[in-house]
Amino acid sequence: MHKLRLFGLIVVFFSHSIVSSLEIVSGATWTATNTGKHVQSHGAGIINVDNVFYMIGEDKSDGPRNVVNCYSSSNLVEWNLEGAPLRMQGGDLGPGRVVERPKVIYNKSTRKYVMYMHIDSGDYKEAKVGVATCDSVCGIYTYHKSFQPMGKQSRDMGLYQDDDGTAYLLSEDRQNGLHIFKLAKDYLSVSSMVYTWPEKFEAPAILKKDGTYFMFASRLSGWDANDNIYSTASSLYGPWTLWQLFAPQGSKTFTSQTTYILTVGRDTAIYAGDRWVGKNLMRSTYVWLPLRISGKKASLENHPHWSVDITTGSLTLGGKQELSYGAHTATASGGARLVDCSGCSGKKSIGYIGGPSNGTIIFNSVKTSVAGRRTLVIKYTNGDKTQRFAEISVNGSPGQTVAFLPSSDDATPASSVAHLNLKEGINNIKISAKDQSWGPNIDRLVVFDK
Ligand SMILES: *[C@@H]1O[C@H](CO)[C@@H](O)[C@H](O)[C@H]1NC(C)=O
Ligand SMILES: *[C@@H]1O[C@H](CO)[C@@H](O)[C@H](O)[C@H]1NC(C)=O
């Protein structure tokens, strides 16, 4: 909310409060607004260009896919697919090749966006970085080359651009440890070695706050999550402190691996991690949480849903009233009906949504105390190996497509999120499926009131 003091009067612009009422729901299916499918931007980097956030990451869709996608958002909640900066092509970006963890920085003098990524053969033996550039953040990048930085193996990598414009490559080298390399002035090559940790850590990302550098990383445990760690220093050249945990021990960083640390507003740090599903990578979700920095200490708490004002960086960590509507209270028609679901509310969900009989359910008493755009969590199950879709319509408005990734099983509900315009008072929310396809089984809706 923006307050402007005018001749002693306080004018409040509510447009901002509506935007910041949308919630980041960690680990849920995130449906891109313009594709209706789960966001495919794994191992991503995030760059802010003129107050728009661009999330550039790996496309792990099943079926034909791009290599690297770029999504944009002005609130860190609603994402639009802008295009594919890197598409499948010959050479390093050919079929069966590994292209992971793309990160983009901007060089003001050359006016180029520079992307680094991990480039590898299918057996991960090449261990190189690749470099691509573009005149626009989400344009089609020109792929230049791949190499081993100063002759060292390079797998998981990150980029860090310091306040003075100097940029660094962070890179995991299984033989020698984790490195920081300084990039050449044009960012297109590596010019020197800055620091090496002998430990075998990967997934590096740097944050600088009040003159302290924080290096975050994970241990090596394949696609499985582990307790990630961090170290601090007042210079990238060290000395660096001993590594320590930033999330509760045993939480495996809330089942995620560091990919990027984003700063919003003046200095609110946001942890962006991947919750990898190794057996089906397109199902991997995003664990984004506020990172508390106090002096030289970093700590991460779990918040199932939270919001950030991207202008000021101020955080709202829960505190909103949660209104939950079990599917057994909805009206089902066209073949949609209650089915058993041991982990669902009332041990029931509604299945057979969509299909040849056009199964539909209606929640006709979803309450909110103020009109506005709201985040709804939809608890569901989907026993398929690929995402299902539903059309969600509020108060008779045209349907909006929402994706539902496979859930771990038929009895444990997963979460998907939808952002909908609700009116004050009672709302009618209809869930159906398009083209007689099957939608997910719905357990319940959760609405965050103010
Ligand atoms: C970008 O590249 C130029 C030319 O190579 C270099 O002088 C400059 O320091 C680089 N960095 C930034 C932030 O512009
Ligand atoms: C379901 O919807 C389709 C397309 O709108 C329609 O052709 C079909 O007759 C409907 N089926 C039933 C059983 O109503």
XYZ file of C-alpha atoms and ligand atoms in Angstrom:
478
model
C 0.000 0.000 0.000
C 1.337 3.432 -0.903
C 0.649 6.390 1.333
C 1.065 9.908 0.061
C 0.831 12.858 2.411
C -1.018 15.737 0.725
C -1.751 18.913 2.705
C -2.106 16.869 5.853
C -4.394 14.346 4.208
C -3.295 10.775 3.752
C -4.201 9.384 0.375
C -3.985 5.639 0.169
C -3.651 3.832 -3.142
C -5.333 0.501 -2.758
C -4.143 -0.898 -6.067
C -0.895 -1.869 -4.399
C -2.586 -3.548 -1.484
C -4.535 -5.691 -3.928
C -1.369 -6.829 -5.673
C 0.445 -7.614 -2.456
C -2.493 -9.669 -1.220
C -1.416 -12.446 -3.588
C 0.541 -15.181 -1.924
C 3.630 -17.170 -2.778
C 2.770 -20.810 -2.077
C 5.976 -22.826 -1.856
C 6.018 -26.292 -3.344
C 2.641 -25.966 -5.101
C 1.884 -26.329 -8.797
C 2.432 -22.845 -10.248
C 0.323 -22.351 -13.366
C 1.687 -19.823 -15.864
C -1.071 -17.333 -16.644
C -0.728 -17.495 -20.423
C 0.010 -21.212 -20.892
C -2.265 -22.806 -18.310
C 0.586 -25.218 -17.537
C 2.986 -25.667 -14.629
C 5.862 -23.174 -14.836
C 8.912 -24.861 -16.351
C 11.805 -22.846 -15.007
C 13.895 -25.201 -12.919
C 17.345 -24.361 -11.544
C 16.427 -20.774 -12.394
C 18.051 -17.408 -12.013
C 15.955 -14.269 -11.523
C 16.794 -10.814 -12.854
C 14.908 -7.570 -12.253
C 14.712 -5.318 -15.319
C 12.727 -2.084 -14.844
C 10.699 -3.581 -11.982
C 9.723 -6.677 -13.897
C 11.149 -9.960 -12.635
C 12.357 -12.441 -15.216
C 12.773 -16.041 -14.142
C 15.044 -17.910 -16.535
C 15.322 -21.647 -15.989
C 15.266 -25.157 -17.396
C 12.299 -26.496 -19.324
C 11.715 -30.096 -18.221
C 8.308 -30.558 -19.906
C 7.462 -33.993 -21.078
C 7.208 -34.132 -24.845
C 8.757 -31.521 -27.127
C 10.373 -28.822 -25.074
C 12.511 -25.751 -25.101
C 15.894 -25.868 -23.412
C 15.629 -22.682 -21.355
C 12.430 -20.692 -20.713
C 11.932 -17.110 -19.613
C 8.898 -16.117 -17.514
C 8.010 -12.601 -16.383
C 6.124 -11.305 -13.371
C 5.528 -7.952 -11.765
C 4.572 -9.452 -8.382
C 6.623 -12.682 -8.088
C 3.333 -14.604 -7.969
C 1.720 -14.519 -11.415
C 4.085 -15.645 -14.190
C 3.796 -15.321 -17.959
C 5.863 -17.377 -20.381
C 7.694 -14.805 -22.524
C 9.593 -17.219 -24.722
C 12.525 -19.572 -24.958
C 15.940 -17.857 -24.824
C 17.523 -21.174 -25.803
C 15.876 -23.763 -27.992
C 17.047 -27.250 -28.872
C 19.671 -27.007 -31.641
C 22.861 -28.766 -32.671
C 26.061 -29.063 -30.635
C 25.931 -28.256 -26.922
C 22.170 -27.698 -27.032
C 21.376 -30.879 -28.978
C 19.123 -33.762 -27.923
C 20.398 -35.751 -24.948
C 22.713 -32.935 -23.795
C 22.621 -31.466 -20.303
C 21.832 -27.743 -20.027
C 21.221 -26.756 -16.417
C 20.948 -23.849 -13.992
C 20.980 -20.903 -16.434
C 21.766 -17.541 -14.803
C 21.661 -14.120 -16.474
C 23.406 -10.826 -15.675
C 23.429 -7.567 -17.630
C 26.503 -5.711 -18.800
C 25.659 -1.992 -18.991
C 28.613 -1.094 -21.207
C 28.161 -3.777 -23.852
C 24.356 -3.639 -23.366
C 24.228 -7.401 -23.460
C 22.442 -9.866 -21.248
C 24.957 -12.621 -20.572
C 23.808 -16.128 -19.692
C 25.982 -18.817 -18.125
C 24.788 -22.385 -17.768
C 26.088 -25.829 -16.966
C 26.777 -27.694 -20.220
C 27.373 -31.409 -20.171
C 27.129 -34.704 -21.992
C 24.328 -37.064 -20.909
C 26.790 -38.891 -18.618
C 27.943 -35.629 -16.966
C 31.565 -36.228 -17.984
C 32.209 -33.035 -19.993
C 31.586 -30.734 -16.998
C 31.703 -27.296 -18.669
C 30.033 -23.904 -18.597
C 28.314 -22.429 -21.635
C 27.950 -18.724 -22.491
C 25.175 -17.053 -24.496
C 24.256 -13.397 -25.015
C 21.264 -11.352 -26.105
C 20.229 -7.695 -26.483
C 17.013 -8.280 -24.532
C 16.472 -10.235 -21.356
C 13.960 -12.729 -22.770
C 15.016 -12.683 -26.413
C 16.573 -15.544 -28.337
C 20.151 -15.766 -27.090
C 23.160 -16.348 -29.312
C 24.999 -19.358 -27.944
C 28.756 -18.753 -28.093
C 30.812 -21.527 -26.569
C 31.432 -23.919 -23.704
C 34.628 -24.397 -21.738
C 36.080 -25.576 -18.446
C 36.882 -22.453 -16.401
C 40.669 -22.334 -15.994
C 40.753 -25.995 -16.957
C 38.575 -27.052 -14.007
C 35.521 -29.290 -14.146
C 32.347 -27.263 -13.757
C 28.923 -28.695 -12.975
C 26.361 -26.844 -10.800
C 27.080 -23.157 -11.230
C 25.829 -19.721 -10.265
C 26.646 -16.123 -11.199
C 27.124 -13.164 -8.921
C 27.344 -9.522 -9.987
C 28.818 -7.267 -7.334
C 27.803 -3.598 -6.745
C 30.875 -2.379 -8.645
C 29.834 -4.348 -11.759
C 32.463 -7.055 -11.355
C 30.901 -10.443 -12.015
C 31.822 -13.872 -10.720
C 31.183 -17.461 -11.733
C 30.485 -19.864 -8.858
C 31.239 -23.389 -9.867
C 31.350 -26.921 -8.473
C 34.404 -28.980 -9.373
C 34.202 -32.506 -7.980
C 37.986 -32.942 -8.076
C 39.001 -29.739 -6.342
C 35.974 -28.272 -4.581
C 33.773 -25.228 -4.975
C 35.268 -22.236 -6.783
C 34.638 -18.539 -7.224
C 36.087 -17.240 -10.515
C 36.230 -13.629 -11.595
C 34.799 -12.964 -15.055
C 36.511 -10.796 -17.668
C 35.105 -7.263 -17.974
C 32.796 -8.192 -20.849
C 31.612 -11.230 -18.821
C 32.320 -13.563 -21.736
C 35.210 -15.468 -20.194
C 36.846 -16.260 -16.868
C 39.869 -14.178 -15.934
C 41.084 -15.449 -12.554
C 40.458 -17.755 -9.610
C 39.196 -15.918 -6.535
C 38.607 -18.613 -3.935
C 38.298 -22.409 -3.594
C 36.627 -24.404 -0.837
C 37.997 -27.943 -0.754
C 34.567 -29.297 0.309
C 32.353 -30.987 -2.247
C 29.373 -28.617 -2.316
C 27.160 -27.583 -5.243
C 24.200 -25.334 -6.156
C 26.074 -22.128 -5.200
C 24.420 -18.705 -4.878
C 25.734 -15.470 -3.341
C 23.902 -12.686 -1.497
C 25.566 -9.501 -0.265
C 24.015 -7.590 2.590
C 25.526 -4.675 4.525
C 29.015 -5.493 3.272
C 28.840 -9.201 4.125
C 28.912 -11.846 1.405
C 26.825 -14.943 2.057
C 27.637 -18.018 -0.016
C 24.851 -20.590 -0.046
C 25.282 -24.128 -1.357
C 24.008 -27.660 -1.018
C 25.756 -30.914 -0.295
C 25.941 -33.543 -3.014
C 23.038 -36.013 -2.814
C 21.835 -36.289 -6.408
C 18.223 -35.155 -6.900
C 17.445 -35.779 -3.212
C 17.354 -32.735 -0.962
C 19.819 -32.252 1.900
C 20.519 -29.688 4.596
C 21.983 -26.770 2.601
C 24.671 -24.609 4.172
C 26.215 -21.146 4.016
C 29.442 -19.335 4.788
C 30.151 -15.605 5.117
C 33.058 -13.244 4.426
C 33.695 -9.535 4.072
C 35.643 -10.170 0.859
C 35.022 -12.742 -1.865
C 38.739 -13.595 -1.487
C 38.052 -14.681 2.106
C 38.613 -15.523 4.825
C 35.271 -17.366 4.771
C 33.672 -18.705 7.946
C 32.993 -22.389 8.539
C 29.884 -23.654 6.757
C 26.728 -23.769 8.828
C 23.049 -24.582 8.420
C 20.470 -21.913 7.620
C 17.339 -24.100 7.738
C 16.404 -26.377 10.658
C 18.599 -29.468 10.853
C 16.945 -32.466 9.207
C 14.436 -30.324 7.267
C 16.584 -30.824 4.135
C 16.125 -27.104 3.536
C 12.371 -27.758 3.551
C 13.020 -30.387 0.889
C 14.731 -28.122 -1.594
C 18.063 -27.183 -3.153
C 19.314 -23.612 -3.458
C 19.155 -22.123 -6.923
C 19.150 -18.341 -6.444
C 18.932 -15.642 -3.784
C 16.836 -12.696 -4.902
C 16.825 -9.244 -3.314
C 13.516 -7.352 -3.379
C 12.791 -3.778 -2.298
C 15.717 -2.273 -0.431
C 17.141 -5.469 0.977
C 14.633 -8.249 1.522
C 16.302 -11.529 0.632
C 14.286 -14.345 -0.873
C 15.549 -17.910 -1.065
C 14.603 -19.621 -4.337
C 15.072 -23.379 -4.302
C 14.067 -26.396 -6.358
C 12.118 -29.308 -4.936
C 13.373 -31.818 -7.493
C 11.391 -34.895 -8.426
C 14.259 -36.911 -9.907
C 12.105 -39.589 -11.553
C 10.064 -36.990 -13.462
C 11.814 -33.607 -13.457
C 8.942 -31.632 -14.967
C 7.070 -32.330 -11.698
C 9.656 -30.445 -9.688
C 8.230 -27.463 -7.841
C 9.611 -24.219 -6.443
C 10.342 -23.582 -2.786
C 10.550 -19.837 -2.274
C 10.848 -18.504 1.240
C 11.935 -15.273 2.892
C 15.528 -15.497 4.079
C 16.119 -13.754 7.391
C 19.501 -12.028 7.540
C 20.616 -10.647 10.861
C 24.213 -9.448 10.977
C 26.211 -12.389 9.665
C 23.483 -14.951 10.345
C 21.095 -16.323 7.735
C 18.007 -18.329 8.607
C 15.107 -19.783 6.724
C 11.702 -20.517 8.231
C 8.950 -22.415 6.522
C 5.836 -20.444 5.617
C 3.259 -22.396 3.630
C 2.136 -19.096 2.111
C 3.447 -15.540 2.410
C 3.579 -12.328 0.452
C 6.071 -9.605 -0.308
C 5.513 -6.027 -1.417
C 7.962 -5.843 -4.293
C 8.327 -2.059 -3.967
C 9.224 -1.876 -0.285
C 10.243 -5.499 0.296
C 7.951 -5.707 3.313
C 6.856 -9.240 4.100
C 3.539 -10.652 5.296
C 4.145 -14.063 6.778
C 0.805 -15.768 7.118
C -1.472 -14.061 9.636
C -4.320 -14.106 7.149
C -7.477 -15.903 8.035
C -7.686 -19.205 6.177
C -11.136 -20.312 5.097
C -11.266 -23.916 3.979
C -14.081 -25.486 1.941
C -14.095 -29.288 1.773
C -15.218 -30.835 -1.501
C -17.943 -32.751 0.361
C -19.663 -29.361 0.828
C -19.646 -28.634 -2.934
C -22.404 -29.487 -5.378
C -21.350 -32.114 -7.902
C -23.007 -32.780 -11.254
C -22.420 -34.515 -14.602
C -20.864 -37.621 -13.088
C -18.524 -35.855 -10.629
C -18.889 -37.612 -7.278
C -17.378 -38.285 -3.882
C -14.550 -40.805 -3.813
C -12.466 -42.128 -0.922
C -9.218 -40.319 -0.184
C -7.708 -41.216 3.188
C -5.560 -38.068 3.407
C -8.326 -35.669 2.322
C -10.642 -33.622 4.504
C -13.536 -35.835 5.631
C -11.551 -38.701 3.984
C -13.295 -37.848 0.723
C -12.512 -35.946 -2.435
C -14.596 -35.348 -5.532
C -13.436 -37.309 -8.567
C -14.672 -37.675 -12.142
C -14.419 -33.981 -12.907
C -14.521 -33.557 -16.682
C -14.619 -36.756 -18.719
C -17.350 -37.737 -21.205
C -20.142 -36.594 -18.821
C -18.515 -33.186 -18.160
C -18.306 -33.638 -14.372
C -18.466 -30.278 -12.604
C -18.402 -29.078 -9.008
C -19.580 -25.795 -7.573
C -18.581 -24.222 -4.271
C -21.370 -21.724 -3.822
C -20.478 -20.052 -0.551
C -16.821 -18.983 -0.731
C -16.614 -15.941 1.542
C -14.272 -12.993 1.512
C -14.532 -9.816 3.533
C -12.986 -7.476 0.928
C -13.195 -7.589 -2.865
C -9.921 -8.146 -4.690
C -7.598 -10.507 -6.404
C -6.858 -13.442 -4.126
C -4.755 -16.535 -4.020
C -6.661 -19.775 -3.604
C -4.963 -23.026 -2.727
C -6.667 -26.010 -4.292
C -5.881 -29.292 -2.528
C -6.145 -32.191 -4.973
C -4.854 -35.562 -6.000
C -3.739 -36.619 -9.459
C -2.609 -40.221 -9.803
C -1.410 -39.802 -13.410
C 2.229 -39.416 -14.480
C 1.535 -36.082 -16.107
C -0.292 -32.882 -15.192
C -4.068 -32.597 -15.361
C -5.987 -29.371 -15.907
C -9.185 -27.783 -14.652
C -11.154 -24.708 -15.650
C -11.974 -22.469 -12.723
C -14.707 -19.910 -13.068
C -15.722 -17.358 -10.447
C -19.233 -15.907 -10.319
C -19.898 -16.929 -13.924
C -16.721 -15.397 -15.387
C -14.903 -17.190 -18.244
C -12.877 -20.148 -16.963
C -9.186 -19.909 -16.221
C -7.005 -22.985 -16.779
C -5.156 -24.273 -13.733
C -2.609 -27.126 -13.815
C -2.292 -29.951 -11.295
C 0.989 -31.867 -11.219
C 0.884 -35.553 -10.325
C 0.497 -35.966 -6.549
C 2.731 -38.411 -4.709
C -0.177 -40.875 -4.483
C -3.976 -41.042 -4.600
C -4.433 -40.442 -0.889
C -2.152 -37.493 -0.117
C -3.394 -34.164 -1.423
C -0.967 -31.808 -3.163
C -1.497 -28.060 -3.687
C -2.100 -25.989 -6.766
C -2.707 -22.245 -6.737
C -5.091 -20.006 -8.630
C -5.291 -16.215 -8.456
C -8.881 -15.064 -8.844
C -10.926 -11.886 -8.634
C -13.329 -12.370 -5.756
C -16.090 -10.035 -4.714
C -16.930 -9.033 -1.188
C -19.309 -11.491 0.438
C -20.318 -14.784 -1.131
C -18.662 -16.159 -4.277
C -19.521 -19.044 -6.509
C -16.530 -21.059 -7.751
C -17.060 -23.651 -10.443
C -14.468 -26.297 -11.341
C -14.775 -28.259 -14.568
C -12.469 -29.603 -17.276
C -12.094 -28.729 -20.938
C -12.670 -30.998 -23.924
C -13.925 -33.894 -21.800
C -10.444 -34.496 -20.368
C -10.210 -35.598 -16.718
C -9.501 -32.965 -14.137
C -7.860 -33.661 -10.777
C -9.739 -35.051 -7.769
C -10.557 -32.081 -5.557
C -10.107 -32.318 -1.781
C -10.765 -28.698 -0.761
C -10.300 -25.011 -1.475
C -8.430 -22.737 0.901
C -8.918 -18.972 0.613
C -6.750 -16.476 2.470
C -8.941 -13.678 3.690
C -7.405 -10.434 4.904
C 30.748 -4.601 -19.212
O 31.697 -4.691 -20.242
C 32.534 -3.564 -20.376
C 33.333 -3.701 -21.661
O 34.028 -4.871 -21.744
C 33.317 -3.357 -19.124
O 34.217 -2.287 -19.249
C 32.372 -3.165 -17.968
O 33.043 -2.986 -16.753
C 31.406 -4.343 -17.864
N 30.509 -4.271 -16.716
C 29.417 -3.491 -16.574
C 28.659 -3.600 -15.283
O 29.002 -2.751 -17.416
C -20.145 -32.733 -22.653
O -19.728 -31.536 -23.335
C -19.518 -31.743 -24.711
C -18.890 -30.483 -25.297
O -19.455 -29.353 -24.739
C -20.829 -32.117 -25.383
O -20.641 -32.330 -26.762
C -21.344 -33.407 -24.728
O -22.605 -33.730 -25.262
C -21.442 -33.238 -23.217
N -21.787 -34.533 -22.623
C -22.785 -34.682 -21.775
C -23.030 -36.083 -21.256
O -23.481 -33.756 -21.407
